[in-house]
Backbone as a ProteinNet text record, in pm:
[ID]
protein_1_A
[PRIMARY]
XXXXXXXXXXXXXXXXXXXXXXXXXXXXXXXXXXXXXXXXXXXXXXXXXXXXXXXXXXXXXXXXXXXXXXXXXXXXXXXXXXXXXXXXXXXXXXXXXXXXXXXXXXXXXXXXXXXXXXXXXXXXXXXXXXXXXXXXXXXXXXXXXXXXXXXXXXXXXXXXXXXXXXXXXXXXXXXXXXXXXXXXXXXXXXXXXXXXXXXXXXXXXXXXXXXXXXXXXXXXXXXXXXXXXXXXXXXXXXXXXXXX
[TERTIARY]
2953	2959.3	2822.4	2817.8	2657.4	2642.8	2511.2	2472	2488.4	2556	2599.7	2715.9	2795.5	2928.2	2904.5	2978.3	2990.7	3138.3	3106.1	3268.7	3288.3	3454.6	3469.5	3570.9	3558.9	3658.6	3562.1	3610.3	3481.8	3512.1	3397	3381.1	3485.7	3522.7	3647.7	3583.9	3446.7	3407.8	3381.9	3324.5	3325.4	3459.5	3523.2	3657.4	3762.3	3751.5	3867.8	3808.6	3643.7	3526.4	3547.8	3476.6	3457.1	3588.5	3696.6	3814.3	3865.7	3794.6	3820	3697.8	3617.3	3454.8	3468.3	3572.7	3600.9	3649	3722.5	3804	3703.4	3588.6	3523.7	3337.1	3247.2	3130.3	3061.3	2964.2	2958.5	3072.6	3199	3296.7	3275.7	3211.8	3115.9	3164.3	3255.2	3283.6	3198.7	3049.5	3014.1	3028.7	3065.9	3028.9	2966.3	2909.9	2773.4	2753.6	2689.6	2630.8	2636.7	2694.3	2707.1	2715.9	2638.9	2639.3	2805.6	2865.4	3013.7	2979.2	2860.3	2893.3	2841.2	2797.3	2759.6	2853.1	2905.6	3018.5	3126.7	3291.4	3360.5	3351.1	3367	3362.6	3454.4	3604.2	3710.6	3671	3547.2	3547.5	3580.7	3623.9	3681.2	3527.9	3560.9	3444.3	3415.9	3241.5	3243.8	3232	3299.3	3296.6	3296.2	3231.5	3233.1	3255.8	3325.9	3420.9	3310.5	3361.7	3327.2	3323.1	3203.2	3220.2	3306.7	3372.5	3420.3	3327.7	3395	3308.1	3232.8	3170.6	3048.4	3134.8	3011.4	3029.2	2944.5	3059.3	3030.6	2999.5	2965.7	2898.2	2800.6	2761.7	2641.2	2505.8	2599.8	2525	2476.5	2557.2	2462.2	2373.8	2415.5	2311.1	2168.9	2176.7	2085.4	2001.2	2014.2	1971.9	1812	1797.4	1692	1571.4	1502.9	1377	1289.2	1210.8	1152	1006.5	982.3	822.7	761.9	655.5	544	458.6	461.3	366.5	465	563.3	652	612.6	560.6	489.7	579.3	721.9	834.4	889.1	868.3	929.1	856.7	935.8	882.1	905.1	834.8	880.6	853.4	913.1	865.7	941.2	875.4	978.6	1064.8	1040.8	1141.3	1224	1234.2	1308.6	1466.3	1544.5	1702.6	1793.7	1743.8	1828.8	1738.2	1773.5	1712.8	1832.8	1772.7	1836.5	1812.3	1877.4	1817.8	1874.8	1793.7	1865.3	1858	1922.9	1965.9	1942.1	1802.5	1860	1759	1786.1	1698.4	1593.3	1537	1424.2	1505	1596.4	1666.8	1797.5	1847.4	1938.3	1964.9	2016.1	1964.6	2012.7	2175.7	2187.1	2080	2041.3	1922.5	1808.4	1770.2	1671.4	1707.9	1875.6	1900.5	1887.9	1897.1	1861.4	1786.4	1594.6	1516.1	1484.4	1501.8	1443.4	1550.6	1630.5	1713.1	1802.3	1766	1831.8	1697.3	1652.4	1573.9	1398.8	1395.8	1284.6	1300.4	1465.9	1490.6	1518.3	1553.6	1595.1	1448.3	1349.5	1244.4	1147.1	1185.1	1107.7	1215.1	1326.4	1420.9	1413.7	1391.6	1458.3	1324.5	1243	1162.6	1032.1	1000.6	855	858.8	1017.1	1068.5	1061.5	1042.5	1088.5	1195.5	1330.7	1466.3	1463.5	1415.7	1454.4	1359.4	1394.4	1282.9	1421.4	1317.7	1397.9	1319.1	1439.5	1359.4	1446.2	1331.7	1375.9	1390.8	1529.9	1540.6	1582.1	1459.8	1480.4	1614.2	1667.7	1790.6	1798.5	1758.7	1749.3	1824.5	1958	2088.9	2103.5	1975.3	1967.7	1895.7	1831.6	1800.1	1643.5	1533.7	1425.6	1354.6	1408.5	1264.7	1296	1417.9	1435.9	1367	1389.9	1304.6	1156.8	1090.5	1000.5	900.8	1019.4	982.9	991.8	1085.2	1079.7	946	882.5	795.5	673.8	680.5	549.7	541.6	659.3	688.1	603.1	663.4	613.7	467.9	405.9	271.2	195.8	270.5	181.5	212.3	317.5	246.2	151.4	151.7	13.9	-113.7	-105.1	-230.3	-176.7	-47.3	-35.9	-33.8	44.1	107	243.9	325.4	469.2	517.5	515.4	602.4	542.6	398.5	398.5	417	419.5	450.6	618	715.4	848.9	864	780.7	797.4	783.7	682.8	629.7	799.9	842.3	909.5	1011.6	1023.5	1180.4	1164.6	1050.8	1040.9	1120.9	1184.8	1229.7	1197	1303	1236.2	1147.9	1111.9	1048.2	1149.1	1237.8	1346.1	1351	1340.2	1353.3	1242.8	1122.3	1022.7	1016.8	1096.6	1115.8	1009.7	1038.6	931.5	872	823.4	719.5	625	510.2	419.6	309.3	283.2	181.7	227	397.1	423.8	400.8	408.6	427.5	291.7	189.2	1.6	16.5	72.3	41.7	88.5	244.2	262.4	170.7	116.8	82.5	-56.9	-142.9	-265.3	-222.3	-102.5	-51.5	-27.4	0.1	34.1	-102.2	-158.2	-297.4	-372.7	-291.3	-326.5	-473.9	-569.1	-690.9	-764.2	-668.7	-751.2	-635.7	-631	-509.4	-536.1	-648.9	-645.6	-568.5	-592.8	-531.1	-383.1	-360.4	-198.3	-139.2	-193.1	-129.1	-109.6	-210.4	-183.1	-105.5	-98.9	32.1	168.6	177.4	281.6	383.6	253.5	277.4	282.3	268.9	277	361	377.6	491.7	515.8	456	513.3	595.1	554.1	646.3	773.2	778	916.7	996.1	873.7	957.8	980.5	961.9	1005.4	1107.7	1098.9	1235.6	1336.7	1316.6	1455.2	1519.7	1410.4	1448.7	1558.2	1484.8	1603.3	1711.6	1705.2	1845	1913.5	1898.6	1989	2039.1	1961.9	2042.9	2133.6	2110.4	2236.5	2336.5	2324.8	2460.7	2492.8	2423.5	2549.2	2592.3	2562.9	2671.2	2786.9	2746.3	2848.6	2817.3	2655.4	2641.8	2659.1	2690.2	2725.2	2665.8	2680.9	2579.2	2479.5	2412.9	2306.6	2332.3	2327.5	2240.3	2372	2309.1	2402.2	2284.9	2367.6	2314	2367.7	2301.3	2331.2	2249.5	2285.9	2245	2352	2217.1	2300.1	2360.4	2370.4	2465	2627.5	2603.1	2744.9	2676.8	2770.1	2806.6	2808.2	2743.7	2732.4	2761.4	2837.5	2797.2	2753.7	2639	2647.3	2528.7	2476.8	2366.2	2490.7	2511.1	2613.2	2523.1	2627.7	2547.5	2445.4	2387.5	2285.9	2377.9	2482	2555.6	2600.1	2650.3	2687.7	2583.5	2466.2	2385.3	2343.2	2332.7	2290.5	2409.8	2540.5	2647	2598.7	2558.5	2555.9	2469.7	2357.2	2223.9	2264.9	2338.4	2356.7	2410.2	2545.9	2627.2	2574.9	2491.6	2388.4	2332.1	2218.7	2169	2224.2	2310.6	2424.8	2483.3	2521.4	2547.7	2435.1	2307.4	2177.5	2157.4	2153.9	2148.6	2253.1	2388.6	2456.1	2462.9	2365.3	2336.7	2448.1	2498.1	2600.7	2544.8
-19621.3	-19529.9	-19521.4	-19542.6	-19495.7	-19405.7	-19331.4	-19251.2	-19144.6	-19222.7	-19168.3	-19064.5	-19114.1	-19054.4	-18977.5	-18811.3	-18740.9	-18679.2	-18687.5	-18714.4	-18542.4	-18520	-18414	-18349.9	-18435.4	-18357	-18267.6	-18205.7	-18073.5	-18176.8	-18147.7	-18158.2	-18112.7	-18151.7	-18072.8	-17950.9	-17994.1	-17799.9	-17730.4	-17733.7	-17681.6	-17605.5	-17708.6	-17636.6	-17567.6	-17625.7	-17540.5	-17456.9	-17440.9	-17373.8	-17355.9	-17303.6	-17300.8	-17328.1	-17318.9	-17302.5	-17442.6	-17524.3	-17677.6	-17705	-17663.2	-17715.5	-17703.9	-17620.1	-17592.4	-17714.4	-17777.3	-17897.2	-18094.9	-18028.8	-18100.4	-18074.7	-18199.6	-18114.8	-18214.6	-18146.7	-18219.7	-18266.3	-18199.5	-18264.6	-18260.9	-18347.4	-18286.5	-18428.6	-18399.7	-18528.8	-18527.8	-18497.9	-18476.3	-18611.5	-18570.4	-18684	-18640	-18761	-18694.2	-18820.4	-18890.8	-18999.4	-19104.6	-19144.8	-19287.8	-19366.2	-19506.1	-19619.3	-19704.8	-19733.2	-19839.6	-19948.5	-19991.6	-20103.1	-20047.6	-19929.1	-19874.8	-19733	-19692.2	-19566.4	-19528.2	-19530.7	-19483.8	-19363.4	-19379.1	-19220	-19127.7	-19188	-19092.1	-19135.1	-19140.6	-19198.5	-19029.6	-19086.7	-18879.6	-18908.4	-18779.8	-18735	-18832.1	-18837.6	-18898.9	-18796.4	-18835.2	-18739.3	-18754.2	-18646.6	-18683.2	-18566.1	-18589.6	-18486.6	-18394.3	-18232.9	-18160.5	-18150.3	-18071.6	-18105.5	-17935.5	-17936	-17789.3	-17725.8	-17583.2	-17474.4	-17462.7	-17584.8	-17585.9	-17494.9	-17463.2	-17411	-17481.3	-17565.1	-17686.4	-17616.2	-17561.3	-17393	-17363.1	-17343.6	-17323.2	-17402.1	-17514.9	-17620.3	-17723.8	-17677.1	-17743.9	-17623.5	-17508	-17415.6	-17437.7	-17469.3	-17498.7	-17598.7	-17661.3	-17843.1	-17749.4	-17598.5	-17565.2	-17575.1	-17658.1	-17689.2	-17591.3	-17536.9	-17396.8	-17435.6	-17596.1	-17603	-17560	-17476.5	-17434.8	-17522.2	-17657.2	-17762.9	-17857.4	-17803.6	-17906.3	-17948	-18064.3	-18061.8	-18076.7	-18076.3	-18145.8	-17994.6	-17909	-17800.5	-17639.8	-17567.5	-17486.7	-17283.6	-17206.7	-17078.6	-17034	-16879.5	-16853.5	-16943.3	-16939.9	-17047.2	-16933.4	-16793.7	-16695.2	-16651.9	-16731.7	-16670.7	-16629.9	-16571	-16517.3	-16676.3	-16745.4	-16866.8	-16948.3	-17097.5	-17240.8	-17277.2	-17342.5	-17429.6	-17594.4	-17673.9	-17818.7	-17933.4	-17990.8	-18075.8	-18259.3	-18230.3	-18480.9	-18523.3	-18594.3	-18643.6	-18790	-18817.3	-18982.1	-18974.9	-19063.4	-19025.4	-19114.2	-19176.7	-19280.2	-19239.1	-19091.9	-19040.3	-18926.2	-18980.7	-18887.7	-18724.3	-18738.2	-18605.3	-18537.6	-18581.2	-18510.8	-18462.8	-18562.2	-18536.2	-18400.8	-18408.9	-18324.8	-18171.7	-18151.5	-17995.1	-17986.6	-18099.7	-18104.4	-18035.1	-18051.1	-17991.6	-17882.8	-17865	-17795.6	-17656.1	-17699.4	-17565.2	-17514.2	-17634.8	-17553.8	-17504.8	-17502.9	-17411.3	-17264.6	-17245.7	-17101.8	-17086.8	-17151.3	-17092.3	-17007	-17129	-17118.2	-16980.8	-16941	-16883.7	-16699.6	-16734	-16607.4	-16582.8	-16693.2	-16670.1	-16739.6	-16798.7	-16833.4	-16763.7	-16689.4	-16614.8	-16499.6	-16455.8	-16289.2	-16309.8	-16465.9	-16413.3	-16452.3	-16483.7	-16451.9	-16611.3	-16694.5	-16859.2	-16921.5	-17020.6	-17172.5	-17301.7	-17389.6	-17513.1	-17638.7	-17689.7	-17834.6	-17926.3	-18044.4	-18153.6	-18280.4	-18343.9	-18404.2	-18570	-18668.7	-18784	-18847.5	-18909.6	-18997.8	-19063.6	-19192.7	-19300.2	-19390.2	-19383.7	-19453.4	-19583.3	-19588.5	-19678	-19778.4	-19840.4	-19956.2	-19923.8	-20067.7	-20070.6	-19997.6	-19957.5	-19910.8	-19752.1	-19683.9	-19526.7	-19542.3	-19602.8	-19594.1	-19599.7	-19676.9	-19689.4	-19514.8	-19473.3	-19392.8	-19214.4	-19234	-19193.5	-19144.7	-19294	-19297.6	-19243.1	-19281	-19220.2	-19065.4	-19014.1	-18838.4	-18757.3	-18861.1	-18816	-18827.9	-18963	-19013	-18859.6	-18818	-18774.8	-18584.9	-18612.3	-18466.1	-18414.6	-18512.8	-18519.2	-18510.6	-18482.1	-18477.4	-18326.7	-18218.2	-18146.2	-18136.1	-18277.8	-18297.7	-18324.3	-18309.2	-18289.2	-18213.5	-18104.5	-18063.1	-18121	-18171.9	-18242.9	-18360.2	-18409.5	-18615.6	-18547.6	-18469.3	-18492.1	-18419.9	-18380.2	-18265.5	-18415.5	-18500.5	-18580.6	-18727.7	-18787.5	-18853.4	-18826.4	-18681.6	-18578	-18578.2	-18605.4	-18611.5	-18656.3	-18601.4	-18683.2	-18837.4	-18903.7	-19093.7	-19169.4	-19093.2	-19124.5	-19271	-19217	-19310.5	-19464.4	-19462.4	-19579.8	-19676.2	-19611.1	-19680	-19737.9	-19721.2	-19765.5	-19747.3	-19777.8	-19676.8	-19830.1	-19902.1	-20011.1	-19956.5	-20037.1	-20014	-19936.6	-19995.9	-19946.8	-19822.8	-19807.3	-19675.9	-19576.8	-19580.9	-19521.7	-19466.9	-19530	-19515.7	-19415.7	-19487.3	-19400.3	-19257.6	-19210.7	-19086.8	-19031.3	-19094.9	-18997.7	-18949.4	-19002.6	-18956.3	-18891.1	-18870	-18789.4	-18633	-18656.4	-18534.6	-18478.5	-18561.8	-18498.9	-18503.3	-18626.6	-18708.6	-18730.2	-18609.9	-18676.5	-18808.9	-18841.3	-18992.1	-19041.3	-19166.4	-19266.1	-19393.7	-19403.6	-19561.9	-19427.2	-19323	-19300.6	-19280.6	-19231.3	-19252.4	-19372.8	-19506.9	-19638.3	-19628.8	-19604.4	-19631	-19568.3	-19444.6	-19352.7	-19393.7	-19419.1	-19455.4	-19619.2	-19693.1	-19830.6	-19774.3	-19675.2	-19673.9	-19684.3	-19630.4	-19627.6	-19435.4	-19391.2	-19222.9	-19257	-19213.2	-19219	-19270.3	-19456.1	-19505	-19437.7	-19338.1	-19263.5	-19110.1	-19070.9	-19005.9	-18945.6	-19075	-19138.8	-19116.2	-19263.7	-19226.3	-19096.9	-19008.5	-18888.6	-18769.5	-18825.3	-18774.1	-18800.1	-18910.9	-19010.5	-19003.6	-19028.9	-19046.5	-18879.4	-18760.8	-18618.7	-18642.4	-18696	-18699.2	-18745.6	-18915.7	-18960.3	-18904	-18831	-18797.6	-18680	-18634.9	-18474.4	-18543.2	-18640.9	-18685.7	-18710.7	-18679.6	-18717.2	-18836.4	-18881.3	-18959	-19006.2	-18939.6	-18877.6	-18797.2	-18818.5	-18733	-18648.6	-18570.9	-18436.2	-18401.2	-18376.8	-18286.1	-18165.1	-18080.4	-17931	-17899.1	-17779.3	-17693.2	-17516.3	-17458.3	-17306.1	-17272.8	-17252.8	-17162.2	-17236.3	-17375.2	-17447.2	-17434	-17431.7	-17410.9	-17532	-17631.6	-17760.8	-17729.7	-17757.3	-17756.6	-17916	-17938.9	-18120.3	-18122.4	-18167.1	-18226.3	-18103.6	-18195.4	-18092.6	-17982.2	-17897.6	-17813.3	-17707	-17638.2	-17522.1	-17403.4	-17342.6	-17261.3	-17152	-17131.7	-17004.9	-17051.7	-17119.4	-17223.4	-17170.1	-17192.7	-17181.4	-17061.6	-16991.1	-16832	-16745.1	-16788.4	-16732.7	-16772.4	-16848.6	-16909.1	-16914.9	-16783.3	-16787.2	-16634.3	-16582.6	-16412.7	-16450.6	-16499.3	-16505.7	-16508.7	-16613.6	-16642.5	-16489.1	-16469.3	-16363.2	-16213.5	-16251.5	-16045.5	-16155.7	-16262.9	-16226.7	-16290.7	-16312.4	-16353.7	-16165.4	-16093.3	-15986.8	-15878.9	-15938.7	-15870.6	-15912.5	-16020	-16107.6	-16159.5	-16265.6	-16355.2	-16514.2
2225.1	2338.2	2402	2533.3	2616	2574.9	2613.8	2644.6	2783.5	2871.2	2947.3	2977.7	2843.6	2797.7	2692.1	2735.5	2595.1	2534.2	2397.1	2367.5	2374.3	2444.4	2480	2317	2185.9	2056.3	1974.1	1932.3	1831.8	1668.3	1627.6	1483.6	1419.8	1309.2	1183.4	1179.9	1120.8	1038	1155.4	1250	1357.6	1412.3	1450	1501.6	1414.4	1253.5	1164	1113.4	1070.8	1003.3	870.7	796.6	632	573.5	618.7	512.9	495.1	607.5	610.4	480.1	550	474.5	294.8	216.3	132.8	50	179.4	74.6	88.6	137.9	95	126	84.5	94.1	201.8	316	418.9	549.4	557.6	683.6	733.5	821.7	969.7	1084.7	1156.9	1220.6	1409.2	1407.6	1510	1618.8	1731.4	1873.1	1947.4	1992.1	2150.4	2177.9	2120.9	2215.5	2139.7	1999.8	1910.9	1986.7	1943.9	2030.9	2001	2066.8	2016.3	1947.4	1902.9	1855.9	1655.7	1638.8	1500.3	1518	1603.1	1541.7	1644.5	1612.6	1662.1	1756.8	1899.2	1951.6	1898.4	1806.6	1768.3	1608.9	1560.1	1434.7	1314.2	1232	1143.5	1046.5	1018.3	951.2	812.9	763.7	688	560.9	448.8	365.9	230.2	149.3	4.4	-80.4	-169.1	-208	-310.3	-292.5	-344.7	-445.4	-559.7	-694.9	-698.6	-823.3	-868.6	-853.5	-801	-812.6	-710.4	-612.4	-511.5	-422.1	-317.2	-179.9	-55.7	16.5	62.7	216.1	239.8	357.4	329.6	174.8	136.1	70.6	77.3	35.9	200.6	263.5	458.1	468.1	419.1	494	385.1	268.4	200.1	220.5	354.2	369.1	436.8	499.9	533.6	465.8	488.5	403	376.3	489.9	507.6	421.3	452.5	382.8	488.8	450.9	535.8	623.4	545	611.2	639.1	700.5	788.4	931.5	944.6	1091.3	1186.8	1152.6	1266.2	1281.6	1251.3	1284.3	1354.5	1410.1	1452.5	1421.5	1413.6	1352	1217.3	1176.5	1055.6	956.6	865.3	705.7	691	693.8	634.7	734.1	872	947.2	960.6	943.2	941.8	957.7	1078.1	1146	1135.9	1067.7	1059.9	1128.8	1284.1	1374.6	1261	1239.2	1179.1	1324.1	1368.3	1518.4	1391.8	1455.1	1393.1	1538.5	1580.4	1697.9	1698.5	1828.5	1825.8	1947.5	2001.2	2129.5	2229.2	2227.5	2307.2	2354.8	2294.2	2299.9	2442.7	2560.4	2648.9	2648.6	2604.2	2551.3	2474.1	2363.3	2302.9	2405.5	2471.7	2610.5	2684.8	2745.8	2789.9	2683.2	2544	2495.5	2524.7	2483	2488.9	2569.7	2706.3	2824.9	2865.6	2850.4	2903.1	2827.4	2727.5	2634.6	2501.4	2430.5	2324.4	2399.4	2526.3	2561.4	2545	2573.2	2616.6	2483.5	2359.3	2225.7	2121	2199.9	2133.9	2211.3	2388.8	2396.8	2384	2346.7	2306.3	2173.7	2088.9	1918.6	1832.1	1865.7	1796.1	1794.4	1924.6	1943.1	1865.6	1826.4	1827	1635.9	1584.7	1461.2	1380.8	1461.9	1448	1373.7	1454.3	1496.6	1427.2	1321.9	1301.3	1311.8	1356.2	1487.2	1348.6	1301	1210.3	1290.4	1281.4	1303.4	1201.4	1255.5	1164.1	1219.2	1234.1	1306.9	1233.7	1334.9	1290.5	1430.6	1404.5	1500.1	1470.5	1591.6	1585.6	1674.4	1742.9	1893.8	1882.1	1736	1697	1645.6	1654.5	1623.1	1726.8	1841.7	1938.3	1905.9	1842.6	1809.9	1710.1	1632.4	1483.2	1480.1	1551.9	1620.7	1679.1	1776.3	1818.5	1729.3	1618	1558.6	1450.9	1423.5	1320.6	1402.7	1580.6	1604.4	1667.4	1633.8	1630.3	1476	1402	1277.2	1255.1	1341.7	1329.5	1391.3	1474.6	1577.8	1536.4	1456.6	1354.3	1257.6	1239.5	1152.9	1188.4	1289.5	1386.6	1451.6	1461.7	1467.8	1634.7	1686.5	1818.7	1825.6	1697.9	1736	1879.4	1859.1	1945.6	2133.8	2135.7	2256	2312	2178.1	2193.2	2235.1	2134.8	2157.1	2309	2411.6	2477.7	2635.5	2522.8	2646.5	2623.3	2524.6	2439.5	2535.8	2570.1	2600.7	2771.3	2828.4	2975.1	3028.4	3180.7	3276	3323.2	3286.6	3313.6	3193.4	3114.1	2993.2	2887.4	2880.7	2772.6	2893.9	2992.8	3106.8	3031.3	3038.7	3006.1	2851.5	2772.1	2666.7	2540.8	2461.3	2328.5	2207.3	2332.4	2224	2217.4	2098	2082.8	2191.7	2302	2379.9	2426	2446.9	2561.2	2418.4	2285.6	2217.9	2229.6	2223.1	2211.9	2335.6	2478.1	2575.9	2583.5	2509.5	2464.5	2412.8	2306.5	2204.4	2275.9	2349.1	2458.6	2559.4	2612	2717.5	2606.8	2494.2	2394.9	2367	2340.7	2319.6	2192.2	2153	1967.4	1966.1	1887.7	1892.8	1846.7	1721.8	1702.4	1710.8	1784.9	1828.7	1714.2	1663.4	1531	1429.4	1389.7	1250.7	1301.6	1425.8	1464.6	1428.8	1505.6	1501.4	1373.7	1263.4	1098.9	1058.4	1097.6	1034.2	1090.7	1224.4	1255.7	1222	1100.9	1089.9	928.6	881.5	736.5	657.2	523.5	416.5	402	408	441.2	576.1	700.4	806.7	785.9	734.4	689.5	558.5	464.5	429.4	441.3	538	581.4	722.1	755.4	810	753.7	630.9	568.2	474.5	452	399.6	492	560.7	740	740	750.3	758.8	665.8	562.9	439.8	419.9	482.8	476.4	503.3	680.5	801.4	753.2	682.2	647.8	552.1	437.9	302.3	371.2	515.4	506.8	593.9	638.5	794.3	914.1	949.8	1096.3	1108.3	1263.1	1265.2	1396.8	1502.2	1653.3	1662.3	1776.5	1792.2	1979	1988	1864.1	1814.8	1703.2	1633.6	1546.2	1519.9	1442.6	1351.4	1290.8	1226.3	1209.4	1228.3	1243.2	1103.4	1037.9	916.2	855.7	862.2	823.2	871.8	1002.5	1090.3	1197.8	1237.4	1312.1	1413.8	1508	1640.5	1680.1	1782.2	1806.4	1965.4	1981.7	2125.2	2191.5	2285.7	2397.8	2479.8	2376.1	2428.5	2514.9	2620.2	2684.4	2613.5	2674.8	2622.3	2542.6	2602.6	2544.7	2389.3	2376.4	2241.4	2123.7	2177.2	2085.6	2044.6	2155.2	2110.4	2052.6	2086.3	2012.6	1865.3	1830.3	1698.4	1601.8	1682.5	1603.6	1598.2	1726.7	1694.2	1578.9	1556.2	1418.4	1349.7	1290	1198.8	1173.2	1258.7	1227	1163.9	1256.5	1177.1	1024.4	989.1	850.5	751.4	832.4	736.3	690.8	808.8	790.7	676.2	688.7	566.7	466.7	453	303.4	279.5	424.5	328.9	386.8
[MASK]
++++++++++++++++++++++++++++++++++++++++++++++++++++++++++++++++++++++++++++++++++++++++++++++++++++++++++++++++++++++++++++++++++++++++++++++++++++++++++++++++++++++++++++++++++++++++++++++++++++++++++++++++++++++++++++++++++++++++++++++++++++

């Protein structure tokens, strides 16, 4: 499927919610933007069966990392709602939250307290996402995440494509003070593993597209409207708040 096309079916757990999620762990059949030639736009969820006893609700909402020295993320570690995003830099839906919905999440729910926003690369669009992936991560480490992805996420940006040099030229438009320890970080063995620490989340729960979410460990699929989301962090919040 382009990128141009977004698939208009809801996720299983999404649309049936926990009582589906029960009969297995991870059902998460998200669409947005999978490429056709690596995932069905009507592809069903990928899934792996629950052990006895688990709580397969509480075990996505548990995927919140909440390390302090997470450079891909943003907000308190103890905050009520962990937004977690799966997305790619090639992905224009993703582009479109980017600019268009998680400014207002971050400047409603993240300044106040309420909100921390992790990211979680999953590059579905070949060697130049992966690529661009590794130099998101490069360029946190230098404690320019959120402006490489801000610059990554620009209007016309994905046109220009994410080789080596445009990658260098992001990361100086972000404001990466040393660009040789970038190139190295971004050519290293952390970055590639921490890539795949990403990735390999996404697939054992089911992603499958990007963007996809989770608030609280509740499925969101797709650069859905702004309202979508804040319905879903209030929720979050009133039952982070009644301790469930």
């Amino acid at each position: 499927m382009s990128t141009s096309r977004k698939s208009t079916r809801k996720p299983l757990l999404y649309a049936a919610g926990v009582a589906l999620a029960a009969l297995t762990l991870g059902i998460v059949s998200w669409q947005a933007t999978a490429p056709a030639d690596k995932h069905r736009e009507t592809s069903s969820a990928a899934s792996a069966e629950a052990t006895p006893g688990s709580d397969p609700a509480a075990e996505l909402k548990a995927l919140a990392r909440r390390e302090a020295g997470d450079k891909l993320a943003v907000g308190r570690t103890d905050a009520p709602v962990v937004l977690i995003e799966y997305s790619d830099f090639k992905c224009g839906y993703c582009a479109k939250f980017a600019r268009d919905t998680e400014p207002e999440l971050v400047k409603k729910y993240v300044a106040d307290g309420t909100l921390r926003i992790e990211w979680r690369n999953f590059p579905i669009f070949g060697a130049e996402s992966e690529a661009a992936a590794k130099a998101a991560w490069a360029a946190g480490q230098q404690d320019r995440f959120t402006a490489f992805h801000a610059a990554a996420y620009a209007e016309g940006a994905k046109a220009k494509g994410f080789g080596e040099d445009r990658l260098v030229e992001l990361a100086r438009e972000a404001g990466v003070p040393d660009l040789d320890r970038f190139k190295a970080d971004m050519a290293g063995e952390q970055a590639a593993a921490a890539l795949r620490r990403d990735r390999e989340e996404g697939y054992r729960i089911g992603v499958q597209s990007t963007p996809s979410f989770l608030v609280n460990g509740q499925p969101i699929a797709g650069a859905q409207p702004l309202g979508a989301f804040t319905t879903a962090i209030a929720r979050a919040e009133a039952q982070a708040k009644a301790g469930r």
